Tab-separated table of C-alpha atoms in Angstrom:
chain	number	residue	atom	x	y	z
H	3	MET	CA	-0.108	-0.312	0.093
H	4	ASN	CA	1.675	3.203	-0.623
H	5	TRP	CA	2.021	5.776	2.343
H	6	LYS	CA	-0.021	7.483	0.677
H	7	SER	CA	-3.020	5.848	0.872
H	8	ALA	CA	-2.661	4.551	4.372
H	9	LEU	CA	-2.444	7.984	5.643
H	10	ALA	CA	-5.380	9.356	4.126
H	11	ILE	CA	-7.313	6.140	5.144
H	12	TYR	CA	-5.838	6.749	8.447
H	13	VAL	CA	-7.756	9.951	8.203
H	14	LEU	CA	-10.786	8.538	7.055
H	15	PHE	CA	-10.437	6.767	10.228
H	16	TRP	CA	-9.246	9.664	12.360
H	17	VAL	CA	-12.789	12.301	11.516
H	18	MET	CA	-14.904	9.304	11.730
H	19	SER	CA	-13.799	8.496	15.359
H	20	ALA	CA	-15.131	12.135	16.875
H	21	PHE	CA	-18.610	10.924	16.282
H	22	VAL	CA	-17.277	7.886	17.681
H	23	VAL	CA	-15.613	10.376	21.408
H	24	LEU	CA	-17.454	13.457	21.173
H	25	PRO	CA	-20.538	12.674	22.900
H	26	PHE	CA	-18.211	10.657	25.876
H	27	GLY	CA	-18.460	12.876	29.403
H	28	ILE	CA	-20.058	15.976	28.387
H	29	LYS	CA	-22.407	17.086	30.754
H	30	THR	CA	-24.925	20.235	30.946
H	31	HIS	CA	-25.122	23.466	32.315
H	32	ASP	CA	-28.051	21.493	34.711
H	33	GLU	CA	-26.104	18.614	35.598
H	34	LEU	CA	-23.495	20.721	36.091
H	35	GLY	CA	-25.678	22.944	38.298
H	36	ILE	CA	-23.557	25.800	36.641
H	37	GLU	CA	-26.515	28.902	35.670
H	38	LYS	CA	-26.959	28.825	32.251
H	39	THR	CA	-27.145	31.918	29.816
H	40	PRO	CA	-29.719	33.903	28.795
H	41	GLY	CA	-30.570	33.233	25.423
H	42	GLN	CA	-28.013	29.790	25.560
H	43	VAL	CA	-29.372	25.694	24.164
H	44	HIS	CA	-30.488	23.662	26.738
H	45	SER	CA	-28.403	20.895	26.323
H	46	ALA	CA	-25.297	22.887	25.179
H	47	PRO	CA	-22.174	21.367	27.113
H	48	ALA	CA	-20.489	22.989	29.444
H	49	ASN	CA	-17.234	20.935	29.976
H	50	PHE	CA	-16.195	20.622	26.559
H	51	ARG	CA	-12.471	19.476	26.590
H	52	PRO	CA	-11.386	18.902	22.560
H	53	VAL	CA	-8.182	17.784	23.583
H	54	ARG	CA	-8.948	15.224	25.523
H	55	VAL	CA	-10.872	14.672	22.137
H	56	LEU	CA	-8.635	14.935	19.488
H	57	ILE	CA	-6.130	12.582	21.905
H	58	GLY	CA	-9.305	9.772	22.530
H	59	MET	CA	-10.042	10.807	18.151
H	60	THR	CA	-6.410	9.890	17.476
H	61	ILE	CA	-6.248	6.116	19.784
H	62	LEU	CA	-8.751	4.810	18.994
H	63	ALA	CA	-8.206	5.965	14.289
H	64	THR	CA	-4.443	4.460	15.440
H	65	ILE	CA	-6.506	1.053	16.795
H	66	LEU	CA	-8.775	0.769	13.448
H	67	PHE	CA	-6.313	1.661	11.703
H	68	ALA	CA	-3.960	-1.631	12.903
H	69	LEU	CA	-6.432	-3.601	12.748
H	70	PHE	CA	-7.854	-2.217	9.160
H	71	TYR	CA	-3.828	-3.060	7.932
H	72	GLY	CA	-3.402	-5.609	9.191
H	73	ASN	CA	-6.124	-7.162	8.062
H	74	TYR	CA	-4.588	-5.511	4.506
H	75	THR	CA	-1.641	-7.262	4.889
H	76	TYR	CA	-2.299	-10.756	5.767
H	77	GLY	CA	-6.068	-11.258	4.933
H	78	TRP	CA	-7.943	-12.367	7.807
H	79	LEU	CA	-10.941	-11.597	6.751
H	80	SER	CA	-11.826	-10.970	2.665
H	81	VAL	CA	-15.300	-9.891	-0.342
H	82	ASP	CA	-15.813	-13.573	-0.736
H	83	GLN	CA	-15.842	-15.086	3.529
H	84	LEU	CA	-18.870	-11.631	4.092
H	85	THR	CA	-22.244	-13.771	3.922
H	86	VAL	CA	-23.940	-10.061	2.997
H	87	PHE	CA	-22.478	-10.337	-0.196
H	88	LYS	CA	-23.088	-13.565	-1.281
H	89	SER	CA	-26.166	-14.355	-4.632
H	90	ALA	CA	-28.651	-16.519	-3.566
């Protein structure tokens, strides 16, 4: 696999992992007992930590990419082994 292709796939895993990591650990102002700013949405996060999210995204993307690359290299699972794509 070309290193540019591997980098592009890793970036895709990294971006997609944001949707998995973002909801964890987020609490609203009501849950933390903090006063809201007038006009603030009730579901707005009060404790958003972007560095923690970036670290979680990087760890998850690295694990997923390692599994993907291992499957690409060693062929653990192929399209022929998936029953979803077999004709009746």
